Short mmCIF file of C-alpha atoms and ligand atoms in Angstrom, two decimals:
data_model
loop_
_atom_site.label_atom_id
_atom_site.label_comp_id
_atom_site.label_asym_id
_atom_site.label_seq_id
_atom_site.Cartn_x
_atom_site.Cartn_y
_atom_site.Cartn_z
CA MET A 1 -47.56 42.64 36.53
CA ARG A 2 -47.73 43.48 33.24
CA VAL A 3 -46.45 40.77 30.67
CA PHE A 4 -47.15 39.67 27.17
CA ARG A 5 -47.87 43.50 26.23
CA LEU A 6 -46.92 44.13 22.88
CA ASP A 7 -47.09 47.86 23.28
CA GLY A 8 -44.96 50.23 20.33
CA LYS A 9 -45.06 46.47 18.04
CA THR A 10 -46.82 46.30 14.82
CA ALA A 11 -47.99 42.89 13.81
CA LEU A 12 -49.28 41.06 10.43
CA VAL A 13 -51.71 38.47 10.95
CA THR A 14 -52.83 36.32 7.71
CA GLY A 15 -56.28 34.98 7.63
CA ALA A 16 -57.14 37.29 10.49
CA GLY A 17 -60.92 37.88 9.32
CA SER A 18 -62.20 34.77 10.49
CA GLY A 19 -61.40 31.51 13.32
CA ILE A 20 -58.12 31.05 15.30
CA GLY A 21 -56.86 34.79 12.85
CA ARG A 22 -59.57 36.96 14.09
CA GLU A 23 -58.82 35.83 18.40
CA ILE A 24 -55.42 36.52 17.69
CA ALA A 25 -55.76 39.68 16.14
CA LEU A 26 -57.82 41.06 18.46
CA LEU A 27 -55.37 39.68 21.51
CA TYR A 28 -52.91 41.30 19.90
CA ALA A 29 -54.53 44.72 19.43
CA ARG A 30 -55.55 44.34 23.18
CA GLN A 31 -52.18 43.77 24.15
CA GLY A 32 -50.94 47.08 22.71
CA ALA A 33 -49.68 45.83 19.12
CA ALA A 34 -50.75 48.20 15.85
CA VAL A 35 -52.55 45.65 14.01
CA ALA A 36 -52.30 44.59 10.07
CA VAL A 37 -55.71 42.21 9.50
CA ALA A 38 -54.75 41.04 6.47
CA ASP A 39 -56.94 38.52 4.62
CA ILE A 40 -58.47 37.47 1.08
CA ALA A 41 -61.82 38.16 1.63
CA GLU A 42 -61.83 41.89 2.34
CA ASP A 43 -65.38 41.91 4.38
CA GLY A 44 -63.83 40.39 7.08
CA ALA A 45 -60.85 41.73 7.25
CA ALA A 46 -62.87 44.77 7.41
CA ALA A 47 -65.04 43.66 10.29
CA VAL A 48 -62.13 42.56 12.42
CA ALA A 49 -60.18 45.68 12.09
CA GLU A 50 -63.70 47.70 13.27
CA GLU A 51 -64.16 46.05 16.08
CA ILE A 52 -60.51 46.42 16.99
CA ALA A 53 -61.11 50.26 16.69
CA ALA A 54 -64.32 49.48 18.55
CA GLY A 55 -62.17 48.29 21.17
CA GLY A 56 -59.90 51.57 21.04
CA GLY A 57 -57.15 49.64 19.96
CA THR A 58 -55.05 50.21 16.42
CA GLY A 59 -55.86 47.57 13.54
CA PHE A 60 -56.22 48.04 9.67
CA PRO A 61 -57.66 46.18 6.97
CA VAL A 62 -55.39 44.57 4.04
CA ARG A 63 -56.31 42.36 1.03
CA LEU A 64 -54.10 39.89 0.95
CA ASP A 65 -53.69 36.46 -1.03
CA VAL A 66 -51.15 34.53 0.81
CA ALA A 67 -50.36 32.30 -2.40
CA ASP A 68 -49.25 35.08 -4.16
CA LEU A 69 -45.61 36.58 -3.92
CA GLU A 70 -46.64 40.24 -5.03
CA SER A 71 -49.26 40.12 -2.57
CA ALA A 72 -47.29 39.46 0.12
CA ARG A 73 -45.10 42.05 -0.47
CA SER A 74 -47.43 44.42 -0.81
CA ALA A 75 -49.17 43.61 2.37
CA VAL A 76 -45.57 43.98 4.38
CA ALA A 77 -45.31 47.29 2.36
CA GLU A 78 -48.27 48.73 3.62
CA THR A 79 -47.71 47.66 6.76
CA VAL A 80 -44.72 49.10 6.99
CA ARG A 81 -45.84 52.57 5.22
CA ARG A 82 -48.53 52.69 8.21
CA HIS A 83 -46.19 51.90 10.82
CA GLY A 84 -42.84 52.16 10.00
CA ARG A 85 -41.95 48.43 11.11
CA LEU A 86 -42.57 44.82 11.05
CA ASP A 87 -42.12 43.29 14.60
CA ILE A 88 -44.67 40.05 14.17
CA LEU A 89 -45.77 37.94 11.29
CA VAL A 90 -48.50 35.36 12.46
CA ASN A 91 -49.17 32.96 9.37
CA ASN A 92 -52.44 31.96 10.34
CA ALA A 93 -54.16 31.93 6.94
CA GLY A 94 -55.12 27.80 5.69
CA ILE A 95 -57.67 26.10 3.64
CA GLY A 96 -58.77 21.88 4.18
CA HIS A 97 -59.27 19.67 1.76
CA VAL A 98 -60.97 15.78 2.94
CA GLY A 99 -59.19 12.89 1.42
CA SER A 100 -56.74 9.67 1.58
CA LEU A 101 -53.97 9.73 -1.12
CA THR A 102 -56.35 7.91 -4.01
CA GLU A 103 -59.02 10.90 -3.20
CA THR A 104 -57.04 13.66 -3.68
CA ALA A 105 -56.81 15.01 -7.09
CA PRO A 106 -53.53 16.90 -8.33
CA GLU A 107 -55.49 19.88 -8.35
CA ASP A 108 -56.65 19.61 -4.98
CA PHE A 109 -53.30 18.65 -3.30
CA ASP A 110 -51.68 21.42 -5.79
CA ARG A 111 -54.18 23.93 -4.06
CA LEU A 112 -53.36 23.25 -0.83
CA VAL A 113 -50.02 23.40 -1.08
CA ALA A 114 -50.11 26.91 -3.09
CA VAL A 115 -52.24 28.71 0.34
CA ASN A 116 -50.99 26.61 3.01
CA VAL A 117 -46.93 25.87 1.96
CA ASN A 118 -46.58 28.64 -0.96
CA GLY A 119 -48.25 31.13 1.16
CA VAL A 120 -45.90 30.36 4.46
CA TYR A 121 -43.07 30.21 2.37
CA TYR A 122 -44.10 33.83 0.48
CA CYS A 123 -44.66 35.84 3.60
CA SER A 124 -42.28 34.88 5.48
CA LEU A 125 -40.31 35.82 2.64
CA ALA A 126 -41.76 39.64 2.48
CA GLY A 127 -41.50 39.19 6.39
CA VAL A 128 -38.29 38.42 7.01
CA ASP A 129 -36.84 40.66 4.55
CA GLN A 130 -38.38 43.64 6.06
CA MET A 131 -37.54 42.16 9.65
CA LEU A 132 -33.46 42.08 8.03
CA ILE A 133 -33.44 45.64 6.79
CA GLN A 134 -35.17 47.84 9.54
CA GLU A 135 -33.95 49.55 12.83
CA PRO A 136 -33.29 47.45 15.34
CA THR A 137 -33.04 44.54 13.16
CA GLY A 138 -35.82 41.31 13.94
CA GLY A 139 -39.22 40.25 14.30
CA VAL A 140 -40.98 37.00 15.50
CA VAL A 141 -42.91 34.75 13.21
CA VAL A 142 -45.52 32.70 14.80
CA ASN A 143 -46.93 30.07 12.49
CA ILE A 144 -50.18 27.90 12.44
CA ALA A 145 -49.75 24.43 11.80
CA SER A 146 -51.69 21.71 12.91
CA ILE A 147 -51.65 18.01 14.84
CA ALA A 148 -52.24 16.86 11.27
CA GLY A 149 -48.38 17.89 10.49
CA MET A 150 -46.97 15.63 13.52
CA VAL A 151 -49.61 12.58 13.22
CA ALA A 152 -52.15 11.03 10.43
CA VAL A 153 -55.18 12.33 10.84
CA ASN A 154 -57.70 10.54 8.80
CA ARG A 155 -58.33 11.36 4.62
CA ARG A 156 -56.06 14.43 5.38
CA PHE A 157 -53.51 13.56 2.61
CA ALA A 158 -52.94 16.65 1.31
CA TYR A 159 -53.54 18.72 4.39
CA CYS A 160 -51.22 16.62 6.69
CA ALA A 161 -48.52 16.55 3.87
CA THR A 162 -48.78 20.60 3.87
CA LYS A 163 -48.75 21.05 8.01
CA GLY A 164 -45.79 18.98 7.98
CA ALA A 165 -44.23 20.92 5.39
CA VAL A 166 -44.91 24.47 8.11
CA ILE A 167 -43.42 22.15 10.73
CA SER A 168 -40.31 22.49 8.54
CA MET A 169 -40.44 25.56 7.21
CA THR A 170 -40.60 26.77 11.11
CA GLN A 171 -37.77 25.17 12.15
CA SER A 172 -35.44 25.91 9.17
CA LEU A 173 -36.39 29.61 9.66
CA ALA A 174 -36.13 29.55 13.21
CA MET A 175 -32.00 28.18 12.78
CA ASP A 176 -31.34 30.47 9.67
CA TYR A 177 -32.16 33.68 11.28
CA VAL A 178 -31.28 32.51 15.06
CA ASP A 179 -28.41 35.35 15.06
CA GLN A 180 -30.44 38.14 13.36
CA ASN A 181 -32.56 38.48 16.07
CA ILE A 182 -35.69 36.37 14.48
CA ARG A 183 -37.41 33.83 16.30
CA CYS A 184 -40.07 31.19 14.32
CA ASN A 185 -42.25 28.67 16.07
CA CYS A 186 -45.52 27.31 15.71
CA ILE A 187 -48.68 26.43 17.31
CA CYS A 188 -49.95 22.76 16.21
CA PRO A 189 -53.77 23.06 16.92
CA GLY A 190 -56.11 19.64 17.29
CA THR A 191 -59.40 20.24 16.13
CA ILE A 192 -60.85 23.65 17.11
CA HIS A 193 -64.59 24.59 16.60
CA SER A 194 -64.14 27.96 14.12
CA PRO A 195 -65.81 29.11 10.71
CA PHE A 196 -63.78 26.60 9.35
CA VAL A 197 -64.68 23.09 11.08
CA GLU A 198 -68.44 24.45 10.58
CA ALA A 199 -67.69 25.07 6.53
CA TYR A 200 -66.32 21.45 6.93
CA LEU A 201 -69.52 19.69 8.87
CA HIS A 202 -71.98 21.84 6.36
CA ARG A 203 -70.16 20.15 3.22
CA PHE A 204 -70.09 17.11 4.23
CA HIS A 205 -72.18 16.23 6.84
CA ALA A 206 -75.10 18.18 5.76
CA ASN A 207 -78.09 15.71 6.74
CA GLU A 208 -76.66 15.00 10.36
CA LEU A 209 -75.07 18.37 11.16
CA GLU A 210 -75.89 18.00 15.36
CA GLU A 211 -74.75 14.43 15.43
CA THR A 212 -71.74 15.16 13.90
CA ARG A 213 -70.65 17.96 15.82
CA ALA A 214 -71.75 16.39 18.71
CA ALA A 215 -69.40 13.25 17.59
CA LEU A 216 -66.23 15.61 16.79
CA HIS A 217 -66.60 17.17 20.17
CA ALA A 218 -66.35 13.69 21.78
CA ARG A 219 -63.63 12.26 19.88
CA GLN A 220 -61.51 14.69 21.51
CA PRO A 221 -59.98 13.41 25.22
CA LEU A 222 -61.16 16.83 26.62
CA GLY A 223 -64.69 15.87 25.58
CA ARG A 224 -65.05 18.83 23.11
CA MET A 225 -63.40 20.59 20.31
CA GLY A 226 -61.22 23.79 21.12
CA ARG A 227 -62.16 27.29 20.41
CA PRO A 228 -60.60 30.03 18.77
CA ASP A 229 -59.87 31.79 21.92
CA GLU A 230 -57.87 29.29 23.49
CA ILE A 231 -55.44 28.81 20.70
CA ALA A 232 -54.58 32.96 21.10
CA PRO A 233 -52.83 33.37 23.88
CA LEU A 234 -50.48 31.08 22.77
CA ALA A 235 -49.60 33.04 19.81
CA LEU A 236 -49.65 36.21 21.69
CA TYR A 237 -46.91 34.33 24.44
CA LEU A 238 -44.84 33.68 21.08
CA ALA A 239 -44.59 37.17 20.11
CA SER A 240 -44.03 38.20 22.92
CA ASP A 241 -40.24 39.36 24.60
CA GLU A 242 -41.52 36.56 27.61
CA ALA A 243 -40.76 34.35 24.83
CA ALA A 244 -37.17 35.24 24.34
CA TYR A 245 -35.53 31.86 24.92
CA VAL A 246 -38.35 30.49 22.62
CA THR A 247 -37.54 29.35 18.79
CA GLY A 248 -37.81 26.41 16.55
CA ALA A 249 -40.74 25.22 18.92
CA GLN A 250 -43.60 23.14 18.08
CA MET A 251 -46.64 23.71 20.26
CA VAL A 252 -49.38 21.51 20.78
CA ILE A 253 -53.04 22.43 22.47
CA ASP A 254 -55.05 19.79 21.08
CA GLY A 255 -56.77 19.06 23.97
CA GLY A 256 -55.06 15.86 24.50
CA LEU A 257 -55.59 13.96 21.00
CA THR A 258 -51.93 13.46 20.65
CA ALA A 259 -51.11 12.11 23.69
CA ARG A 260 -53.25 9.13 23.02
N1 NAD B 1 -60.05 24.96 12.54
C1 NAD B 1 -59.46 23.53 13.26
O1 NAD B 1 -59.70 23.07 13.62
C2 NAD B 1 -57.52 23.74 13.10
C3 NAD B 1 -56.72 22.77 13.44
C4 NAD B 1 -55.16 23.03 12.94
C5 NAD B 1 -55.13 24.28 12.43
N2 NAD B 1 -55.83 24.94 12.11
C6 NAD B 1 -55.22 25.94 11.17
O2 NAD B 1 -55.66 27.20 12.00
C7 NAD B 1 -55.28 28.18 10.58
C8 NAD B 1 -56.48 28.88 10.85
O3 NAD B 1 -57.86 28.30 10.40
P1 NAD B 1 -59.33 28.40 10.98
O4 NAD B 1 -59.72 27.46 11.86
O5 NAD B 1 -59.67 29.84 11.96
O6 NAD B 1 -60.43 28.81 9.60
P2 NAD B 1 -61.17 29.90 8.90
O7 NAD B 1 -61.51 29.53 8.11
O8 NAD B 1 -61.90 29.81 9.93
O9 NAD B 1 -60.11 31.04 8.74
C9 NAD B 1 -59.43 31.05 7.58
C10 NAD B 1 -58.95 32.11 7.14
O10 NAD B 1 -58.10 32.52 5.77
C11 NAD B 1 -58.33 33.11 5.15
N3 NAD B 1 -57.94 32.82 3.57
C12 NAD B 1 -58.01 31.56 3.03
N4 NAD B 1 -56.98 31.31 1.97
C13 NAD B 1 -56.20 32.63 2.01
C14 NAD B 1 -55.58 33.33 1.38
N5 NAD B 1 -55.07 32.40 -0.13
N6 NAD B 1 -54.90 34.30 1.47
C15 NAD B 1 -55.46 35.44 2.94
N7 NAD B 1 -55.95 34.22 3.61
C16 NAD B 1 -57.15 33.52 3.01
C17 NAD B 1 -59.97 32.77 4.96
O11 NAD B 1 -60.56 34.00 4.00
C18 NAD B 1 -60.33 33.13 6.15
O12 NAD B 1 -60.31 34.15 7.02
C19 NAD B 1 -55.38 27.45 9.42
O13 NAD B 1 -54.06 27.34 8.97
C20 NAD B 1 -55.74 26.05 9.64
O14 NAD B 1 -55.05 25.19 8.88
C21 NAD B 1 -57.69 25.15 12.13
#
C-alpha cells in the first residue's frame, strides 16, 4: 500500500538544519518530495541537504532568517525557481527562553516574538501568497507549536506566549483559506530530546548535566523524552493527501504529559 507519498510535491521546511526540522526534511525527501532545507545556520542546512542527496532524494539548502520578511520571500522564490511551485510549508524554526514573567526582559520577549511569531507570520505570508497564485492553487502549512501553547510550562512565560500565538495563527489561516485548497494544522510536541533541549541543559545545568537529563526523561509519563524522528511522521501525515479532511487542528505528541 503506497500511502503518505509526496511524489511530485515541493516542500520548504524552516529550521531544517537541526532536530525536528531535520527529521521532517529527511522523511519528506524519502517520501518523494523535493525539499528546500531552510535554516539561518547555513552549515546545518547544507549538511542535511547532503544527507538527502546521499539517500537518493532531492534537497537543496536555503539560507533563511524567518524573522525577516524579505528573507522569507526570497526562500520561497528560490524554491519556486528550482521546482516550479510550493506545495508544503513547514514552519518549524523556533527558539526558547527560560523565565517567569518577572524573569523575562523586554528584549528576550521581543526576540522570541520575532522568531516564533513573526517568523511563522512572514513565512506563511510568503508561502500562502505563492500557493494562491500557482496552478493548481493550494497547498499545506504545518506549524510546529508546542504543548507550551496549550498549558503552562514552569518559567516559560515568553515561550508559552509565542506558541499560543502559533496555535491561533494555525486556526486563522486554516479558516481564512479553507475555500482556496489550503490546509493548515499544527503539531504540539512535549519535550523532545533535540539539540534545542541539549543546548538548554548545557546552558542552565552544565554542572549537573546527567542528573538533569535523567530527570527530564523521568518527568514524562512515558518515562522518557520524545525523539525528533517521532514528530516527523505526523508532519508527513499532515502534509499528505491522506490528511485531506484535516485542517485547523492542533495535534499533541507529548508522551502523555497533557493527559495528567
Ligand atoms: N525540542 C523540544 O522539546 C520542542 C518541544 C516543543 C516544540 N518544539 C519546537 O520545535 C521546533 C524545532 O525545535 P528543535 O527542538 O528541533 O530545535 P533545534 O534547536 O534543534 O532546531 C531549531 C532550528 O531552527 C533554526 N533557527 C533558529 N532561528 C532561526 C531563524 N531566525 N531563521 C531560520 N532558522 C532558525 C536553528 O538554526 C535550528 O537549526 C521549534 O519551533 C521548537 O519551539 C521543540
